[in-house]
Coordinates of C-alpha atoms and ligand atoms in Angstrom, one line a residue:
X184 CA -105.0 48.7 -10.2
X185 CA -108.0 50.5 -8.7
X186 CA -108.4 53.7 -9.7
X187 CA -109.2 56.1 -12.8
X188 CA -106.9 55.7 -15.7
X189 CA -105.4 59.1 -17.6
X190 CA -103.2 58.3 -20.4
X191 CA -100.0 56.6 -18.9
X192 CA -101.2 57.1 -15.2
X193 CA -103.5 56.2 -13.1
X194 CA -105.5 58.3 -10.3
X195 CA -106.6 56.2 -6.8
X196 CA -107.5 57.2 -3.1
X197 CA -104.8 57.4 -1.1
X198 CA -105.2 53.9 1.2
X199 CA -103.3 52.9 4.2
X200 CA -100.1 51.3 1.6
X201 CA -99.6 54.1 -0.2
X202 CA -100.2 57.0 2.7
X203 CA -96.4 56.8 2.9
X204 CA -95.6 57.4 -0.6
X205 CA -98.3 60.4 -0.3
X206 CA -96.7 62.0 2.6
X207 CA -93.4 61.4 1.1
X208 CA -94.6 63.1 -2.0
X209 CA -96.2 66.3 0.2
X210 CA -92.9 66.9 1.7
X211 CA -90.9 67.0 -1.4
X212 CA -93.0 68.7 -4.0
X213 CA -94.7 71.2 -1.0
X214 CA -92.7 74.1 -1.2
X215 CA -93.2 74.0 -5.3
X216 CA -96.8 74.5 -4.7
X217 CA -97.6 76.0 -1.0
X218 CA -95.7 74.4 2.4
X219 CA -98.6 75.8 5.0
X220 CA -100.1 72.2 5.5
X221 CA -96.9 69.9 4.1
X222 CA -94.4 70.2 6.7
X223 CA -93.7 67.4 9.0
X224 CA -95.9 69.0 12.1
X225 CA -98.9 69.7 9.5
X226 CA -98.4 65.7 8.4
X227 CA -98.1 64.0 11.7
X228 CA -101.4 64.0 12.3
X229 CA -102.3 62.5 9.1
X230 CA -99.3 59.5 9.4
X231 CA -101.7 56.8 10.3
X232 CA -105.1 57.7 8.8
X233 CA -106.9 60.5 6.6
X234 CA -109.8 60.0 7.7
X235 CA -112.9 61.6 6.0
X236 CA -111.8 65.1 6.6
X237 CA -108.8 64.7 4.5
X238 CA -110.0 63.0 1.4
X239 CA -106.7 62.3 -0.6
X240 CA -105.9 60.7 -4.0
X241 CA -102.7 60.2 -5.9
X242 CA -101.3 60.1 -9.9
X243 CA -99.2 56.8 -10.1
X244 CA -97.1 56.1 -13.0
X245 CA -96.7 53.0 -15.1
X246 CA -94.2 51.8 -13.0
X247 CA -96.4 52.8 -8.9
X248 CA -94.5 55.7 -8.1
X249 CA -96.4 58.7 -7.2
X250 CA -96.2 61.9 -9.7
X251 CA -99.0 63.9 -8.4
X252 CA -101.4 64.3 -5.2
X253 CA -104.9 66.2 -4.5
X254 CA -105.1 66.4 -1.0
X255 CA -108.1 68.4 0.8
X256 CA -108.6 69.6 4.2
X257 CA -112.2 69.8 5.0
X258 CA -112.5 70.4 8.9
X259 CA -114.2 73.1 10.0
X260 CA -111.1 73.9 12.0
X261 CA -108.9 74.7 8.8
X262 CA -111.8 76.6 6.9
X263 CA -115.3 78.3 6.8
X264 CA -118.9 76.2 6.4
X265 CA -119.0 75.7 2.9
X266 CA -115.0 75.9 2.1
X267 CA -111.9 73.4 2.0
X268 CA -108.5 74.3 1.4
X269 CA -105.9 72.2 -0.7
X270 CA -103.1 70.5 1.6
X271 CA -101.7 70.1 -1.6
X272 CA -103.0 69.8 -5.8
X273 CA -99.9 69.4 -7.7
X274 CA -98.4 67.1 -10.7
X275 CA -94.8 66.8 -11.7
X276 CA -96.0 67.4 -15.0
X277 CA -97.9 70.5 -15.6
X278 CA -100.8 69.1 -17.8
X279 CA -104.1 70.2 -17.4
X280 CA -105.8 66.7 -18.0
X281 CA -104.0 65.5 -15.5
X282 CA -105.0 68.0 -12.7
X283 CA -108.6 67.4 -14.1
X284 CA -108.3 63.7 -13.5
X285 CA -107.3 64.1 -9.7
X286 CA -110.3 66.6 -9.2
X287 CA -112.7 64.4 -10.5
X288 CA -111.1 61.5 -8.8
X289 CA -111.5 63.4 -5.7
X290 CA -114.7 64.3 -6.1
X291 CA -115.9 60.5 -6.4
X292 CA -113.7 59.4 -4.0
X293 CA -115.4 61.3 -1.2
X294 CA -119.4 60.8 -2.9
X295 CA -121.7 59.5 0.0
X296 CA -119.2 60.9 2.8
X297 CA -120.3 63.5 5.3
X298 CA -117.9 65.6 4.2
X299 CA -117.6 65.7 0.6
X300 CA -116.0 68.0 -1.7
X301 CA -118.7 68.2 -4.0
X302 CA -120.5 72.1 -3.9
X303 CA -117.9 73.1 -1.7
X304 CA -115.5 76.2 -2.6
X305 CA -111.8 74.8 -3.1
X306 CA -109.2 77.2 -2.5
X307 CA -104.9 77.0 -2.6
X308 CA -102.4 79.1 -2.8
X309 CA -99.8 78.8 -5.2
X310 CA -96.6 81.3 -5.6
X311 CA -97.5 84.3 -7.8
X312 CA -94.5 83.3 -10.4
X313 CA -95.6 79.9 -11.0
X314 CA -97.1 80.9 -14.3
X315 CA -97.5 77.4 -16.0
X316 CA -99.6 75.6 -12.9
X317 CA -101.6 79.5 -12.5
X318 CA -102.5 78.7 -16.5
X319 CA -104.0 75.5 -15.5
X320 CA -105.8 76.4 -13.1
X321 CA -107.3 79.2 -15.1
X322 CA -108.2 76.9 -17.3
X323 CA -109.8 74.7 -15.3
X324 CA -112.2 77.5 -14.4
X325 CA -110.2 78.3 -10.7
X326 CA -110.7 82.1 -10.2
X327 CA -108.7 84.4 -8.1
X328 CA -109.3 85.9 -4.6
X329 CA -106.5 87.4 -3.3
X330 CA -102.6 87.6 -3.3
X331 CA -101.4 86.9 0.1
X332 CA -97.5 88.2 1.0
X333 CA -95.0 86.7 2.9
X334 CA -92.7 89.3 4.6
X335 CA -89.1 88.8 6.6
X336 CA -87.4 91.2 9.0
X337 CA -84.2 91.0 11.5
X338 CA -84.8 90.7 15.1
X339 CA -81.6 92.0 15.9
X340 CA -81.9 95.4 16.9
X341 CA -85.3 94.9 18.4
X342 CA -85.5 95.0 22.3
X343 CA -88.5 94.6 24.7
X344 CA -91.3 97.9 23.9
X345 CA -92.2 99.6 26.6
X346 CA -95.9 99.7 27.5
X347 CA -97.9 102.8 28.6
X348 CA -99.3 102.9 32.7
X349 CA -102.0 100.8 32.8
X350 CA -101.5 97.8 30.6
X351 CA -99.4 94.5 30.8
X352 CA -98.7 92.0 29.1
X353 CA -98.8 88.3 29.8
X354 CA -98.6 84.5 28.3
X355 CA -102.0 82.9 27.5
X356 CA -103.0 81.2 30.8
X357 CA -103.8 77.4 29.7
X358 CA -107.7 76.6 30.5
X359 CA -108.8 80.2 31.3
X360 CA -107.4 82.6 28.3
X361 CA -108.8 80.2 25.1
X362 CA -112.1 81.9 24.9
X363 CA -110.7 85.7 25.3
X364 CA -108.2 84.8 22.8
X365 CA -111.0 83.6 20.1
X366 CA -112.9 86.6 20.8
X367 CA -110.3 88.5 20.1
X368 CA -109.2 87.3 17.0
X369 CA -112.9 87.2 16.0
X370 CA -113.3 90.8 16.5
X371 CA -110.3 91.5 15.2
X372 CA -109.9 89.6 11.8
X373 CA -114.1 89.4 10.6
X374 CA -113.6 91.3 7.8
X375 CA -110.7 89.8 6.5
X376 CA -110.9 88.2 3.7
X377 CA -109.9 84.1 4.3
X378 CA -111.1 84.4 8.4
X379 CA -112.0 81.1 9.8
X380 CA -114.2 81.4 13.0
X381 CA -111.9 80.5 15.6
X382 CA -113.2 78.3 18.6
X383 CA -111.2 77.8 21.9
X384 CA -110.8 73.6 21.3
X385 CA -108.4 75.0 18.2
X386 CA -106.2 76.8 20.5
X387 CA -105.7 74.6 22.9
X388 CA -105.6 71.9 19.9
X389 CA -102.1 73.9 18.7
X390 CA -100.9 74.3 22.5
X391 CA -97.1 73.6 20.9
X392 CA -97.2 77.6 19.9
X393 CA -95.6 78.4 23.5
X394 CA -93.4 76.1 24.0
X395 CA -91.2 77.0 20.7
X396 CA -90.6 80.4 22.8
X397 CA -88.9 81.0 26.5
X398 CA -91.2 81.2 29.3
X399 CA -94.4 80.4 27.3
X400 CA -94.1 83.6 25.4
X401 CA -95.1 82.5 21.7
X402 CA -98.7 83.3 22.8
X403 CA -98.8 87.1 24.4
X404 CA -102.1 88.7 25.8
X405 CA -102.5 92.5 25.9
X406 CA -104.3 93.3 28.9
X407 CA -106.1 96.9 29.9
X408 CA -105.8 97.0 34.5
X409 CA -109.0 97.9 35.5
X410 CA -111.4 96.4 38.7
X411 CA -111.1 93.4 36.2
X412 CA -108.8 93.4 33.1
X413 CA -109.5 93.4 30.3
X414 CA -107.6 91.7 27.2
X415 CA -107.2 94.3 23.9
X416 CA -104.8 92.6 21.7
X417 CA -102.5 89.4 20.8
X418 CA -99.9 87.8 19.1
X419 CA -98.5 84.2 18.4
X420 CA -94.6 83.9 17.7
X421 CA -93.9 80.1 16.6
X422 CA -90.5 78.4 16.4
X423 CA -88.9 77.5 12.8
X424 CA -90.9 77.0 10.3
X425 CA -90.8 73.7 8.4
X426 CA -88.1 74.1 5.6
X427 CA -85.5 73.9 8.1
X428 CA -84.8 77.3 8.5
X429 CA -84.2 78.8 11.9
X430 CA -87.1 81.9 11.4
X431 CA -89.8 82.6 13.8
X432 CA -93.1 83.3 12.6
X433 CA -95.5 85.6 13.5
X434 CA -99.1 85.6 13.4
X435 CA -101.9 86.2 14.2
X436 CA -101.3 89.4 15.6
X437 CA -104.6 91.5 16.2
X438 CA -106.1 94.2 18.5
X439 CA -109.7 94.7 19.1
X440 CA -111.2 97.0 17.2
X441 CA -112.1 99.7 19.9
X442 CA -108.6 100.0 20.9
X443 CA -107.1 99.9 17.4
X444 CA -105.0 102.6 16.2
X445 CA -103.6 103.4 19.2
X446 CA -99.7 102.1 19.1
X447 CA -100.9 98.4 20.1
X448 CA -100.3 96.7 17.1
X449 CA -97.2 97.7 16.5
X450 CA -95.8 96.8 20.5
X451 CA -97.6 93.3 20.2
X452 CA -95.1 92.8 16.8
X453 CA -91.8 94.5 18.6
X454 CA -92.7 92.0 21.9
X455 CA -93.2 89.3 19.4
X456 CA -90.0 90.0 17.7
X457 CA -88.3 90.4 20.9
X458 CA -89.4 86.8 22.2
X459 CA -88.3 85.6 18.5
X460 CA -85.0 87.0 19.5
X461 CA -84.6 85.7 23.0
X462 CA -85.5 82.2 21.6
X463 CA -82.1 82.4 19.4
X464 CA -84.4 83.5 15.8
X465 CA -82.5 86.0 13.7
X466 CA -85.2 86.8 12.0
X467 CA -88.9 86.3 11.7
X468 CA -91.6 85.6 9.3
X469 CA -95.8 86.6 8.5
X470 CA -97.8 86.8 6.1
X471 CA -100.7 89.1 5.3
X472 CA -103.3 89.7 3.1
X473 CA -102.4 91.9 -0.5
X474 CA -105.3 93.9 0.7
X475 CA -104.6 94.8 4.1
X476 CA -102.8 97.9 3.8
X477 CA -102.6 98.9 7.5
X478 CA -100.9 96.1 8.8
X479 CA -98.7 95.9 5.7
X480 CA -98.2 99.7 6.7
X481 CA -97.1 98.7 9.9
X482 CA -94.9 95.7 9.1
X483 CA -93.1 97.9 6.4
X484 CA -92.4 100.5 8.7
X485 CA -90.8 97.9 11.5
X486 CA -88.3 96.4 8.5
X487 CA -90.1 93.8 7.0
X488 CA -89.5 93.1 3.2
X489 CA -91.6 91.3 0.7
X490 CA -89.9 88.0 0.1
X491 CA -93.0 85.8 -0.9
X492 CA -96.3 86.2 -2.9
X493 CA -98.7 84.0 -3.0
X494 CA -102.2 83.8 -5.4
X495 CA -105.1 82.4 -3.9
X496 CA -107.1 80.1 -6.3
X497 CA -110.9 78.7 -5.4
X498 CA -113.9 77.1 -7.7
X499 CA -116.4 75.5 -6.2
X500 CA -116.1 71.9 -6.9
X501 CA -119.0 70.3 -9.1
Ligands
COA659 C1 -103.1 95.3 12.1 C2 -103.3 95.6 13.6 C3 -102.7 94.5 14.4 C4 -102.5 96.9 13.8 O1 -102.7 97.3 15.2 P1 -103.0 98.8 15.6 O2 -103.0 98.9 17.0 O3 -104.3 99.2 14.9 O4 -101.8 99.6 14.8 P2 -101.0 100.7 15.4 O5 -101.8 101.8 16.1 O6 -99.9 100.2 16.3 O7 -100.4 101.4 14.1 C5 -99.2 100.9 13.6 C6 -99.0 101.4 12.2 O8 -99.9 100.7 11.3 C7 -100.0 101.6 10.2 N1 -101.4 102.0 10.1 C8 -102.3 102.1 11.0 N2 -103.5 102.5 10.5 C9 -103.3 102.5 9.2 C10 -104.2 102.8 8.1 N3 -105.5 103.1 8.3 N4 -103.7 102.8 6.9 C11 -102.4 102.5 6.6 N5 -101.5 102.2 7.6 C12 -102.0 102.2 8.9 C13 -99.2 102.8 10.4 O9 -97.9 102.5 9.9 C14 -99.2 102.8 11.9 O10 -98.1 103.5 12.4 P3 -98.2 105.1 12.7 O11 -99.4 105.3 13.5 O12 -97.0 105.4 13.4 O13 -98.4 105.8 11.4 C15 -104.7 95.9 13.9 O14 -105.2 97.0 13.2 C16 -105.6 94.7 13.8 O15 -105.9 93.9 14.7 N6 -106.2 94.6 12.6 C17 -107.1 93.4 12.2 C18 -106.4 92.1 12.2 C19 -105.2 92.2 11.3 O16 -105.3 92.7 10.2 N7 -104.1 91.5 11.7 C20 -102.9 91.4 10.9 C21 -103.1 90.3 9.9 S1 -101.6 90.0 9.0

C-alpha cells in the first residue's frame, strides 16, 4: 500500500478509488466533529476531483476501510491569505499519534503544490464538549481562538417588520447587486474575528441561497431612497441545513457601519425569519461569534437560544 504506516494503519492521499470511501467517511463522522463543509451540498463539488485546493488523506485499517480523514480547504474563497480551514480532521479512535500521522501526511502530501499546507494557519471547529479530541489537539500544540455559538429560535409568531418612510427592501438583483453586497459585508464584518474578504464571483458562486426561499427572498437588500439608493444592510436565509432537519439558516446578516444601531439589524433578522416562515421553516438557525455581544444581544432578545458551541482550534502547520 502507498502511504505512511502508524501502528495497525496506514495514512495515504485520498486518489480517485478511494474519494468515495472519503466522502462516505465525511458524511458519517461530520457532525461528530463540525458539519459546515460535510454535507452533501459542501461535497458535491468535490465528487469527482480534490484538486490541489483540497488536499485530502485518509487512515485505512488492516483490512482498507477508512477510520480517519484530514481534509483541508485551501481556497481563498473559504479563508484569508495565509489560512486553511479543516473540511474535516477526525479519527474513530481518539489517539494522538494518529492525528499526528494524518498531519504530517498531509503536509507531504501537498509539498511542491501551489497551495500547500506547510506555514499556513490551520483552523476547525470542534464542539465545546468534545473533551477527548479538544485534549489532542492541545497536545498537538493547536491553540484556541474563539468559541463560536449556534442559536435556534421559532418562526412562528414572527410576521413581515414594518420599515420606516424611506427605505425598502428587495432580493439581490442577479449581475448588478454582487458588488454592493461584498461591500457591505466587508464593511460590516472587518473586525470580526474569522472574516474572509468576500468578492462578488463567491456570491454568485452560491446563487442556490435564493432559490431555497419564495420569490428569491433568501438574499434581502436594505436599501436607503434617495436621487439614487443606496444599500445599508443584508441578510441571507438558506433552506435546511444538511442533517436533514427542516431549519432555515440565517446568516450573514449585517448593516453598514454608519447606519448601525439604528433598528436595522434587528428588521433584516424579523424579514429573514419571516421568509424562513413563508418557505414552510419552523424554525431557524445562526451562528455567531462568543465575542460578539451585540448581535448575540440582539438574537437573545428576538428568542434565540444557545443550542450549539463550538471551539475554534488553529496552529500553523510546519
Ligand atoms: C449585528 C448587526 C447586524 C445588528 O444590527 P444593528 O442595526 O446595529 O442593530 P439594531 O440597531 O437593530 O439593534 C438590535 C439590538 O442589538 C443589541 N445591541 C445593539 N448594540 C448593542 C451593543 N453595543 N451591545 C449589546 N447589544 C447591542 C440590542 O439588543 C439592540 O436592541 P435595542 O436597541 O432594542 O436595545 C450589526 O451591528 C452588524 O452588521 N454588525 C457587524 C456584523 C455582524 O456582527 N453580524 C452578525 C454576525 S452573527
Amino acid at each position: 500500500m502507498d502511504g505512511q504506516e502508524s501502528g495497525q494503519v496506514c495514512v495515504t492521499p485520498v486518489t480517485r478509488e478511494l474519494l468515495p470511501a472519503f466522502l462516505d467517511y465525511c458524511r458519517r463522522h461530520g457532525a461528530e466533529h463540525d458539519d459546515s463543509y460535510t454535507g452533501d451540498a459542501d461535497l458535491k463539488p468535490i465528487e469527482d476531483e480534490l484538486g490541489e485546493e483540497n488536499p485530502s488523506v485518509v487512515l485505512l485499517s488492516l483490512d482498507g476501510s477508512v477510520v480517519g480523514a484530514a481534509s483541508a480547504m485551501l481556497s481563498p474563497r473559504v479563508c484569508a491569505p495565509g489560512r486553511g480551514r479543516f473540511r474535516i480532521l477526525h479519527c474513530t479512535e481518539p489517539d494522538v499519534e494518529r492525528y499526528r500521522a494524518m498531519l504530517d501526511a498531509l503536509a507531504a502530501a501537498t509539498e511542491g503544490t501551489a497551495a500547500g499546507v506547510r506555514g499556513r494557519e490551520m483552523y476547525l471547529f470542534v464542539p465545546e464538549a468534545a473533551a477527548p479530541v479538544r485534549a489532542i489537539l492541545e497536545q498537538l500544540g493547536f491553540a484556541v481562538e474563539r468559541v463560536s455559538y449556534g442559536l435556534r429560535a421559532s418562526n412562528a409568531s414572527v410576521g413581515m417588520p414594518e420599515l420606516p418612510a424611506g427605505f425598502f427592501l428587495r432580493p439581490l438583483r442577479h449581475g448588478e447587486d454582487e458588488q454592493a453586497w461584498c461591500d457591505i459585508v466587508n464593511d460590516a464584518f472587518a473586525h470580526l474575528a474569522g472574516h474572509t474578504h468576500l468578492v462578488p464571483e463567491a456570491v454568485a458562486e452560491t446563487a442556490f441561497a435564493e432559490d431555497s426561499m419564495p420569490e428569491g427572498e433568501g438574499r434581502l437588500m436594505l436599501w436607503c431612497e434617495g436621487s439614487s439608493a443606496v444599500p445599508i444592510g443584508l441578510v441571507e436565509v438558506r433552506g435546511p441545513t444538511d442533517d436533514g432537519e427542516y431549519v432555515a439558516q440565517i446568516g450573514p446578516i449585517a448593516v453598514r457601519g454608519g447606519w448601525q444601531g439604528r433598528g436595522f439589524g434587528r428588521l433584516l433578522l424579523r424579514a429573514a425569519m419571516a421568509a424562513a416562515r413563508r418557505g414552510g421553516f419552523e424554525n431557524s438557525w445562526l451562528s455567531v461569534n462568543g465575542e460578539n455581544e451585540k448581535a448575540i444581544g440582539l438574537y437573545l432578545s428576538e428568542g434565540f437560544r444557545k443550542v450549539q458551541a463550538m471551539v475554534c482550534y488553529s496552529r500553523r502547520l510546519d
